[in-house]
CSV table of C-alpha atoms in Angstrom, one decimal:
chain,number,residue,atom,x,y,z
A,1,MET,CA,-38.8,65.2,26.3
A,2,CYS,CA,-39.4,62.1,28.1
A,3,LYS,CA,-41.6,59.3,26.8
A,4,PHE,CA,-44.6,59.3,29.1
A,5,TRP,CA,-45.4,62.7,28.1
A,6,VAL,CA,-45.7,61.7,24.5
A,7,ARG,CA,-48.0,59.1,25.5
A,8,LYS,CA,-50.6,60.8,27.4
A,9,MET,CA,-51.2,64.3,29.2
A,10,LEU,CA,-50.9,63.8,32.7
A,11,VAL,CA,-53.8,64.2,35.2
A,12,ILE,CA,-53.2,64.4,38.8
A,13,TYR,CA,-55.7,64.7,41.9
A,14,PRO,CA,-55.5,64.0,45.5
A,15,LEU,CA,-57.9,61.4,46.8
A,16,HIS,CA,-60.5,63.5,48.7
A,17,PRO,CA,-64.4,63.8,48.7
A,18,LEU,CA,-63.8,67.1,46.5
A,19,PRO,CA,-60.9,65.9,44.1
A,20,ILE,CA,-58.8,68.7,42.6
A,21,ALA,CA,-57.7,68.1,39.3
A,22,ILE,CA,-54.3,69.5,38.3
A,23,PHE,CA,-53.7,69.4,34.4
A,24,THR,CA,-49.8,69.5,33.6
A,25,THR,CA,-48.6,69.8,30.0
A,26,LYS,CA,-45.1,69.8,28.6
A,27,ASN,CA,-45.2,73.7,28.3
A,28,GLN,CA,-46.3,74.1,32.2
A,29,ILE,CA,-43.2,71.7,33.4
A,30,GLN,CA,-41.0,73.9,31.3
A,31,ASP,CA,-42.3,76.9,32.6
A,32,LEU,CA,-41.7,75.5,36.3
A,33,GLN,CA,-38.5,74.2,35.6
A,34,ARG,CA,-37.5,78.0,34.2
A,35,GLN,CA,-39.0,79.7,37.3
A,36,ARG,CA,-37.3,77.3,39.9
A,37,VAL,CA,-33.8,77.7,38.4
A,38,GLU,CA,-34.4,81.4,38.9
A,39,ARG,CA,-34.8,81.0,42.3
A,40,VAL,CA,-33.1,78.3,43.9
A,41,GLY,CA,-30.5,75.6,43.4
A,42,PHE,CA,-31.0,72.1,42.7
A,43,LEU,CA,-29.5,68.9,43.8
A,44,SER,CA,-29.7,65.7,42.2
A,45,PHE,CA,-27.4,62.9,43.9
A,46,ASP,CA,-28.2,59.7,42.0
A,47,SER,CA,-24.9,58.3,42.5
A,48,ILE,CA,-21.2,58.9,43.1
A,49,ASP,CA,-20.4,58.9,39.5
A,50,SER,CA,-23.4,61.5,38.5
A,51,MET,CA,-23.5,63.5,41.8
A,52,GLY,CA,-23.6,67.3,41.8
A,53,PRO,CA,-25.8,70.3,42.0
A,54,VAL,CA,-27.4,71.1,38.8
A,55,ARG,CA,-28.0,74.8,37.6
A,56,GLY,CA,-27.3,77.1,40.0
A,57,VAL,CA,-25.6,75.9,42.9
A,58,LYS,CA,-22.0,76.7,43.5
A,59,ARG,CA,-19.9,74.0,44.7
A,60,ARG,CA,-16.2,73.6,45.3
A,61,ARG,CA,-14.4,71.0,43.3
A,62,LYS,CA,-14.6,67.4,44.9
A,63,THR,CA,-11.5,65.9,46.3
A,64,GLU,CA,-11.6,62.1,46.6
A,65,ARG,CA,-11.1,61.1,50.1
A,66,LYS,CA,-12.6,57.8,50.9
A,67,VAL,CA,-13.2,56.9,54.8
A,68,GLU,CA,-14.1,53.4,55.5
A,69,HIS,CA,-17.5,53.2,57.3
A,70,ASN,CA,-16.2,51.4,60.4
A,71,ALA,CA,-13.1,53.5,60.6
A,72,SER,CA,-11.7,54.0,64.0
A,73,ALA,CA,-12.4,57.6,65.3
A,74,SER,CA,-9.9,57.8,68.0
A,75,GLY,CA,-7.6,60.1,66.3
A,76,SER,CA,-10.4,62.4,65.3
A,77,VAL,CA,-10.5,64.1,68.5
A,78,GLU,CA,-7.7,66.0,70.1
A,79,LYS,CA,-6.2,64.5,72.9
A,80,ASP,CA,-6.7,67.1,75.4
A,81,GLU,CA,-10.3,67.2,74.8
A,82,SER,CA,-11.3,63.8,74.4
A,83,GLY,CA,-11.7,63.2,78.2
A,84,ASP,CA,-13.4,66.0,79.4
A,85,TRP,CA,-15.0,67.7,76.3
A,86,TRP,CA,-18.4,66.3,77.0
A,87,VAL,CA,-18.2,67.3,80.6
A,88,GLU,CA,-17.6,70.9,79.8
A,89,PHE,CA,-19.9,71.0,76.9
A,90,SER,CA,-23.0,69.6,78.7
A,91,LYS,CA,-22.8,71.8,81.4
A,92,ARG,CA,-23.8,74.6,79.1
A,93,ILE,CA,-27.0,73.0,78.2
A,94,GLY,CA,-27.9,71.2,81.6
A,95,GLY,CA,-31.3,73.4,81.9
A,96,HIS,CA,-32.4,73.3,78.3
A,97,LEU,CA,-32.9,69.6,77.7
A,98,SER,CA,-35.4,67.0,78.2
A,99,LEU,CA,-34.0,63.5,78.2
A,100,SER,CA,-35.3,61.0,75.8
A,101,LYS,CA,-36.6,57.9,77.2
A,102,GLY,CA,-33.8,55.0,76.8
A,103,LEU,CA,-31.1,57.6,75.9
A,104,ASP,CA,-28.4,59.0,78.0
A,105,LYS,CA,-28.0,62.9,77.9
A,106,PHE,CA,-25.2,62.5,75.0
A,107,GLU,CA,-27.9,60.7,72.9
A,108,SER,CA,-30.5,62.8,73.8
A,109,VAL,CA,-28.7,65.8,72.8
A,110,PHE,CA,-27.5,64.7,69.3
A,111,LYS,CA,-29.4,61.6,68.6
A,112,ILE,CA,-26.4,59.4,67.9
A,113,SER,CA,-24.1,57.5,69.8
A,114,ARG,CA,-20.5,58.6,70.6
A,115,LYS,CA,-19.0,56.5,68.2
A,116,THR,CA,-21.1,57.9,65.2
A,117,PHE,CA,-20.0,61.6,66.6
A,118,ASN,CA,-16.5,60.8,66.7
A,119,TYR,CA,-16.8,59.5,63.2
A,120,ILE,CA,-18.5,62.6,61.9
A,121,CYS,CA,-15.7,64.7,63.6
A,122,SER,CA,-13.2,62.6,61.8
A,123,LEU,CA,-14.9,63.4,58.2
A,124,VAL,CA,-14.9,67.0,58.7
A,125,LYS,CA,-11.9,67.9,61.0
A,126,ASP,CA,-9.8,69.1,58.0
A,127,ASP,CA,-12.5,71.4,56.9
A,128,MET,CA,-14.0,72.6,60.2
A,129,MET,CA,-10.3,73.3,61.5
A,130,ALA,CA,-9.2,74.9,58.4
A,131,LYS,CA,-9.0,78.2,60.5
A,132,PRO,CA,-8.5,77.5,64.3
A,133,GLY,CA,-9.9,79.7,66.9
A,134,GLN,CA,-12.1,81.8,64.2
A,135,PHE,CA,-15.4,80.9,66.4
A,136,SER,CA,-15.3,81.6,70.1
A,137,PHE,CA,-17.8,81.4,73.1
A,138,SER,CA,-18.9,84.6,74.7
A,139,ASN,CA,-16.2,84.3,77.5
A,140,GLY,CA,-13.5,84.1,74.7
A,141,LYS,CA,-12.7,80.4,74.6
A,142,ALA,CA,-12.2,79.3,71.0
A,143,LEU,CA,-14.2,76.6,69.7
A,144,SER,CA,-12.8,73.1,69.5
A,145,LEU,CA,-13.6,70.7,66.7
A,146,ASN,CA,-16.1,68.8,69.0
A,147,ASP,CA,-17.7,72.2,70.0
A,148,GLN,CA,-18.4,73.1,66.2
A,149,VAL,CA,-19.7,69.8,65.4
A,150,GLY,CA,-21.8,69.5,68.3
A,151,ILE,CA,-23.4,73.0,67.8
A,152,ALA,CA,-23.9,72.1,64.2
A,153,LEU,CA,-25.5,68.9,65.0
A,154,ARG,CA,-27.7,70.2,67.7
A,155,ARG,CA,-29.2,72.8,65.4
A,156,LEU,CA,-29.9,70.1,62.6
A,157,CYS,CA,-31.4,67.4,65.1
A,158,SER,CA,-33.2,69.6,67.6
A,159,GLY,CA,-34.8,72.2,64.8
A,160,GLU,CA,-34.2,75.2,67.5
A,161,SER,CA,-33.8,78.5,66.3
A,162,LEU,CA,-30.4,80.1,66.2
A,163,LEU,CA,-31.0,82.4,68.9
A,164,THR,CA,-32.2,79.4,71.4
A,165,ILE,CA,-28.9,77.4,70.4
A,166,GLY,CA,-27.0,80.4,71.0
A,167,ASP,CA,-28.4,81.1,74.3
A,168,ALA,CA,-28.0,77.7,75.5
A,169,PHE,CA,-24.3,77.4,74.5
A,170,GLY,CA,-23.2,81.1,75.3
A,171,LEU,CA,-22.7,82.1,71.4
A,172,ASN,CA,-23.9,84.7,69.4
A,173,HIS,CA,-26.8,83.4,67.0
A,174,SER,CA,-24.9,84.5,63.9
A,175,THR,CA,-21.8,82.2,65.1
A,176,VAL,CA,-24.4,79.3,65.3
A,177,SER,CA,-25.3,80.2,61.6
A,178,GLN,CA,-21.8,80.2,60.6
A,179,VAL,CA,-20.5,77.1,62.4
A,180,THR,CA,-23.8,75.0,61.0
A,181,TRP,CA,-23.2,76.1,57.5
A,182,ARG,CA,-19.6,75.4,57.6
A,183,PHE,CA,-20.4,71.8,58.8
A,184,VAL,CA,-22.9,71.4,56.0
A,185,GLU,CA,-20.0,72.4,53.5
A,186,ALA,CA,-17.6,70.0,55.1
A,187,MET,CA,-20.4,67.4,55.1
A,188,GLU,CA,-21.0,67.8,51.2
A,189,GLU,CA,-17.2,67.5,50.9
A,190,ARG,CA,-16.1,64.5,52.9
A,191,GLY,CA,-19.7,62.5,53.5
A,192,LEU,CA,-21.0,61.7,49.9
A,193,HIS,CA,-19.7,58.4,49.8
A,194,HIS,CA,-22.3,57.2,52.3
A,195,LEU,CA,-25.0,58.0,49.4
A,196,LYS,CA,-24.5,55.9,46.4
A,197,TRP,CA,-26.1,53.7,44.1
A,198,PRO,CA,-25.7,50.0,45.1
A,199,THR,CA,-22.8,47.9,43.5
A,200,GLU,CA,-24.1,44.6,41.4
A,201,ALA,CA,-23.2,42.5,45.0
A,202,GLU,CA,-25.1,45.0,46.9
A,203,MET,CA,-28.2,45.2,44.6
A,204,ASN,CA,-28.5,41.3,44.7
A,205,GLU,CA,-28.5,41.4,48.4
A,206,ILE,CA,-31.3,44.5,48.2
A,207,LYS,CA,-33.5,42.1,46.0
A,208,SER,CA,-33.2,39.4,48.4
A,209,LYS,CA,-34.2,41.7,51.1
A,210,PHE,CA,-37.2,43.1,49.3
A,211,GLU,CA,-38.4,39.8,48.2
A,212,LYS,CA,-38.6,38.2,51.9
A,213,ILE,CA,-40.7,41.2,52.9
A,214,ARG,CA,-43.8,40.3,50.7
A,215,GLY,CA,-42.6,38.3,47.6
A,216,PHE,CA,-41.7,41.0,45.1
A,217,PRO,CA,-39.0,39.4,43.0
A,218,ASN,CA,-36.2,41.5,41.4
A,219,CYS,CA,-37.3,44.8,43.4
A,220,CYS,CA,-34.5,47.2,43.6
A,221,GLY,CA,-35.8,50.0,45.9
A,222,ALA,CA,-39.0,51.7,46.9
A,223,ILE,CA,-39.4,55.5,45.8
A,224,ASP,CA,-41.2,58.2,47.6
A,225,ILE,CA,-41.6,61.9,47.9
A,226,THR,CA,-41.9,64.3,51.1
A,227,HIS,CA,-42.5,68.2,51.6
A,228,ILE,CA,-40.2,70.4,53.5
A,229,MET,CA,-42.4,73.2,54.5
A,230,MET,CA,-41.5,76.7,54.6
A,231,CYS,CA,-43.2,80.0,55.8
A,232,LEU,CA,-42.7,82.7,53.3
A,233,PRO,CA,-44.1,86.0,52.7
A,234,LEU,CA,-47.4,85.8,50.9
A,235,ALA,CA,-47.2,89.4,49.5
A,236,ASP,CA,-44.1,88.2,47.6
A,237,PRO,CA,-45.3,86.9,43.9
A,238,SER,CA,-42.1,84.9,43.5
A,239,THR,CA,-43.3,82.6,46.5
A,240,ARG,CA,-46.3,81.3,44.4
A,241,VAL,CA,-44.2,78.6,42.7
A,242,TRP,CA,-43.6,77.3,46.3
A,243,CYS,CA,-47.1,77.0,47.1
A,244,ASP,CA,-48.5,73.3,46.9
A,245,ARG,CA,-51.6,71.6,46.4
A,246,GLU,CA,-52.5,71.9,50.3
A,247,LYS,CA,-51.5,75.5,50.1
A,248,ASN,CA,-48.3,75.4,52.1
A,249,HIS,CA,-45.1,76.7,50.8
A,250,SER,CA,-42.9,73.8,50.4
A,251,MET,CA,-39.7,72.3,49.0
A,252,LEU,CA,-39.9,68.6,47.5
A,253,LEU,CA,-37.6,65.7,48.5
A,254,GLN,CA,-37.5,62.4,46.3
A,255,VAL,CA,-35.8,59.3,47.7
A,256,ILE,CA,-35.2,56.0,46.5
A,257,VAL,CA,-34.6,53.6,49.7
A,258,ASP,CA,-33.3,50.2,50.2
A,259,PRO,CA,-34.8,47.6,52.8
A,260,ASP,CA,-32.6,49.0,55.4
A,261,MET,CA,-34.1,52.3,55.1
A,262,ARG,CA,-30.9,53.7,53.5
A,263,PHE,CA,-31.2,56.4,50.8
A,264,ARG,CA,-29.9,55.1,47.4
A,265,ASP,CA,-30.8,58.2,45.4
A,266,VAL,CA,-31.9,61.8,46.4
A,267,VAL,CA,-33.2,64.5,44.5
A,268,THR,CA,-34.4,68.1,46.2
A,269,GLY,CA,-34.7,71.6,45.5
A,270,TRP,CA,-38.0,71.5,43.1
A,271,PRO,CA,-40.9,73.6,44.3
A,272,GLY,CA,-43.9,72.4,46.1
A,273,GLN,CA,-46.4,73.3,43.2
A,274,MET,CA,-44.7,70.6,41.3
A,275,SER,CA,-46.5,67.1,41.5
A,276,ASP,CA,-44.9,63.7,42.3
A,277,SER,CA,-44.6,62.7,38.5
A,278,MET,CA,-43.1,66.0,37.5
A,279,VAL,CA,-40.2,65.7,40.2
A,280,LEU,CA,-39.4,62.0,39.0
A,281,GLN,CA,-39.7,63.1,35.1
A,282,SER,CA,-37.0,65.7,36.2
A,283,SER,CA,-34.6,63.7,37.7
A,284,ASN,CA,-31.4,62.2,36.6
A,285,PHE,CA,-32.6,58.7,37.8
A,286,PHE,CA,-35.7,58.9,35.4
A,287,LYS,CA,-33.4,59.8,32.5
A,288,LEU,CA,-31.1,57.0,33.4
A,289,CYS,CA,-33.8,54.4,33.6
A,290,GLU,CA,-35.4,55.5,30.3
A,291,LYS,CA,-32.0,55.3,28.6
A,292,GLY,CA,-31.7,51.7,30.0
A,293,LYS,CA,-28.4,52.8,31.9
A,294,ARG,CA,-30.1,52.0,35.4
A,295,LEU,CA,-32.2,49.1,36.5
A,296,ASN,CA,-30.6,47.2,33.7
A,297,GLY,CA,-29.7,44.3,35.6
A,298,LYS,CA,-30.4,40.7,35.1
A,299,LYS,CA,-34.0,39.6,34.4
A,300,ILE,CA,-35.7,36.8,36.3
A,301,GLU,CA,-38.1,34.3,35.1
A,302,LEU,CA,-41.5,34.3,36.9
A,303,SER,CA,-43.0,31.4,34.7
A,304,LYS,CA,-42.1,29.9,31.4
A,305,GLY,CA,-41.8,32.8,28.9
A,306,THR,CA,-42.4,35.4,31.6
A,307,GLU,CA,-39.8,37.6,32.8
A,308,VAL,CA,-39.2,40.7,34.9
A,309,GLY,CA,-36.5,43.3,34.6
A,310,GLU,CA,-35.2,45.5,37.8
A,311,TYR,CA,-37.8,47.8,38.9
A,312,VAL,CA,-38.5,50.0,41.7
A,313,ILE,CA,-42.0,50.5,43.4
A,314,GLY,CA,-44.0,53.7,44.4
A,315,ASP,CA,-47.6,55.0,45.1
A,316,LEU,CA,-50.2,56.0,42.9
A,317,GLY,CA,-48.5,59.5,42.8
A,318,PHE,CA,-45.9,58.0,40.0
A,319,PRO,CA,-46.5,56.7,36.5
A,320,LEU,CA,-46.7,53.2,35.9
A,321,LEU,CA,-43.7,52.4,34.0
A,322,PRO,CA,-41.9,49.1,33.0
A,323,TRP,CA,-39.2,50.1,35.7
A,324,LEU,CA,-41.5,51.7,38.2
A,325,ILE,CA,-44.6,49.5,39.6
A,326,THR,CA,-47.6,51.3,41.4
A,327,PRO,CA,-50.6,49.5,42.8
A,328,TYR,CA,-53.7,49.1,41.2
A,329,PRO,CA,-56.0,52.0,41.5
A,330,GLY,CA,-59.5,52.1,42.5
A,331,LYS,CA,-61.9,50.4,45.2
A,332,ASP,CA,-63.6,47.2,44.8
A,333,LEU,CA,-60.9,45.5,43.2
A,334,PRO,CA,-61.1,41.6,42.7
A,335,GLU,CA,-59.1,39.7,45.4
A,336,PRO,CA,-55.8,39.2,43.3
A,337,LYS,CA,-55.6,42.8,42.8
A,338,CYS,CA,-56.4,43.4,46.4
A,339,GLU,CA,-53.6,40.9,47.6
A,340,PHE,CA,-51.2,42.6,45.2
A,341,ASN,CA,-51.9,45.9,46.6
A,342,ARG,CA,-51.5,44.7,50.2
A,343,ARG,CA,-48.2,43.2,49.5
A,344,HIS,CA,-47.2,46.4,47.5
A,345,PHE,CA,-48.0,48.5,50.5
A,346,ALA,CA,-46.2,46.4,53.0
A,347,THR,CA,-43.0,46.5,50.7
A,348,ARG,CA,-43.1,50.1,49.8
A,349,LEU,CA,-43.7,51.1,53.6
A,350,VAL,CA,-39.7,51.1,53.8
A,351,ALA,CA,-39.7,54.4,52.2
A,352,GLN,CA,-42.2,56.0,54.3
A,353,ARG,CA,-40.5,54.9,57.4
A,354,ALA,CA,-37.1,56.0,56.1
A,355,LEU,CA,-38.7,59.6,55.7
A,356,THR,CA,-40.3,59.5,58.8
A,357,ARG,CA,-37.1,58.7,60.7
A,358,LEU,CA,-35.2,61.5,58.7
A,359,LYS,CA,-37.4,64.0,60.0
A,360,GLU,CA,-37.8,62.6,63.3
A,361,MET,CA,-33.9,62.6,63.8
A,362,TRP,CA,-33.1,65.9,62.0
A,363,LYS,CA,-35.9,68.2,63.0
A,364,ILE,CA,-34.6,71.2,61.2
A,365,ILE,CA,-36.6,69.7,58.1
A,366,GLN,CA,-39.8,68.3,60.3
A,367,GLY,CA,-41.4,71.6,60.9
A,368,VAL,CA,-42.3,74.6,59.2
A,369,MET,CA,-39.1,76.6,58.5
A,370,TRP,CA,-39.1,80.5,58.8
A,371,ARG,CA,-38.0,82.0,55.6
A,372,PRO,CA,-35.1,79.7,55.0
A,373,ASP,CA,-32.5,80.8,52.2
A,374,LYS,CA,-33.8,78.5,49.4
A,375,HIS,CA,-30.4,78.4,47.8
A,376,ARG,CA,-29.2,76.7,51.1
A,377,LEU,CA,-32.1,74.7,52.1
A,378,PRO,CA,-31.5,71.7,49.3
A,379,ARG,CA,-28.0,71.2,50.7
A,380,ILE,CA,-29.1,71.3,54.3
A,381,ILE,CA,-31.6,68.5,53.2
A,382,LEU,CA,-28.9,66.7,51.4
A,383,VAL,CA,-26.6,66.8,54.8
A,384,CYS,CA,-29.8,65.4,56.7
A,385,CYS,CA,-29.9,62.6,54.4
A,386,LEU,CA,-26.0,61.8,54.5
A,387,LEU,CA,-26.4,61.8,58.1
A,388,HIS,CA,-29.4,59.5,57.9
A,389,ASN,CA,-27.2,57.2,56.2
A,390,ILE,CA,-24.2,57.4,58.3
A,391,VAL,CA,-26.2,56.5,61.4
A,392,ILE,CA,-27.2,53.2,59.5
A,393,ASP,CA,-23.7,52.4,58.1
A,394,MET,CA,-22.2,52.9,61.6
A,395,GLU,CA,-25.1,50.3,62.8
A,396,ASP,CA,-26.0,53.1,65.5
A,397,GLU,CA,-28.2,51.6,68.4
A,398,VAL,CA,-29.5,54.8,69.2
A,399,GLN,CA,-31.8,54.8,65.9
A,400,ASP,CA,-33.5,51.9,67.4
A,401,GLU,CA,-34.6,53.6,70.5
A,402,MET,CA,-36.2,56.2,68.7
A,403,SER,CA,-40.1,56.2,68.3
A,404,LEU,CA,-41.5,57.1,65.0
A,405,SER,CA,-44.5,59.4,66.0
A,406,HIS,CA,-45.8,60.9,62.6
A,407,HIS,CA,-46.4,60.3,59.0
A,408,HIS,CA,-43.6,62.0,57.2
A,409,ASP,CA,-46.2,64.1,55.1
A,410,SER,CA,-49.0,64.5,57.5
A,411,GLY,CA,-52.0,66.5,56.2
A,412,TYR,CA,-50.9,65.6,52.4
A,413,ARG,CA,-53.4,63.8,50.2
A,414,GLN,CA,-52.7,61.0,48.0
A,415,GLN,CA,-52.1,62.1,44.5
A,416,ILE,CA,-53.0,59.8,41.5
A,417,CYS,CA,-51.4,59.9,38.3
A,418,GLU,CA,-52.9,58.4,35.3
A,419,SER,CA,-50.3,57.9,33.0
A,420,VAL,CA,-50.0,54.1,32.3
A,421,ASP,CA,-47.3,52.4,30.0
A,422,MET,CA,-49.2,49.3,28.5
A,423,THR,CA,-46.0,47.4,28.7
A,424,ALA,CA,-46.0,48.2,32.4
A,425,SER,CA,-49.6,47.2,33.0
A,426,ILE,CA,-49.1,43.7,31.4
A,427,LEU,CA,-45.8,43.4,33.7
A,428,ARG,CA,-47.9,44.3,36.7
A,429,ASP,CA,-50.6,41.7,35.8
A,430,LYS,CA,-48.0,39.0,35.4
A,431,LEU,CA,-46.4,40.1,38.8
A,432,SER,CA,-49.9,40.0,40.4
A,433,LEU,CA,-50.4,36.4,38.9
A,434,TYR,CA,-47.2,35.3,40.3
A,435,LEU,CA,-47.7,36.7,43.9
A,436,SER,CA,-51.2,35.3,44.1
A,437,LYS,CA,-49.7,31.9,43.7
A,438,ARG,CA,-47.6,32.5,46.7
A,439,PRO,CA,-48.5,31.9,50.4
A,440,PRO,CA,-49.5,35.2,51.9
A,441,SER,CA,-46.7,36.9,54.1
């Protein structure tokens, strides 16, 4: 069992006038793991080298197929449809669309540019067109590659029901479901190279960018967790594990984010009943860090005789560890600690913004999902994360036009984890002293 469970029993409670205490023991986390394994597939995508579903999700064997981020998609669209496909397609949804400010109709429908759309088509073409003519509109016309990708993207980015999408495009709702799922499977096969742990050169650039935000040296990422809410039958005892501390049914998504809001590590599938620290402790990322196989790059010198290794930063819901730096808890702190917390918040804000953008762009995971298939939901969440990264990798300007109108976990109170590693506590004090000597950012 991981180290901080031996050091101290974990105590978590939300910041609230009437705090709720949740005492989590080793047996409880094992029980939760066992219950979750019986109910849903769990996905942990820590890097390309250690990717894949764990305990329960059936996946086809991955075939290596590298596609450059800036690859031309000119060959991804069949010649006879490249010119007039969008004209025909857009007529089907003319009365079902409100245009977004600053975006043309294509961008309002799909929340991405034509360039990114064509690139996605190039990724999934072989899988989506393996059985051409399998799907058709109500008038009998077969769905082209662009039709299928367009329908799947519209389902994911609008969050509209299968019936609404089907009515808009002249399709049976079961066809919308099958096309969307085929797209999800194809993206899992072909898009995973957009989700990977940074190389040494990339990490050096990430550290430099994080330091420029508010001065944190050798910082490699920001970690955060969000809830994907679901509407599940209350009468079913098996749904209790999904009930979170705010009395919602939810599935958790943990991400580690770089300064460009790109996801570098994704873990999803855990039930809402689990605390943030439990999700972390159950992740492959945690195990790799504890074994010294991740965040094991060069240390830098803060002052004579004081070094700091690589680390990520997170909020008070996570334990304070040598490789995970959290803010100082409490109020009425001395000014150096307050300044540390201000810098810490401003730096980790990138993770909050990334999750907010994820839910804003891919609205299927933004609201409350009506009785979703909990075996498929982790894979849908993963594909939304892949699409989020693709938009960044393609330098898609549409993302800059989108407003971030809400907090990714609106209505959820801050958790506090009281697990503290003493070595990490000393390190945090040294970081605080180092930052106090630097001019405010």
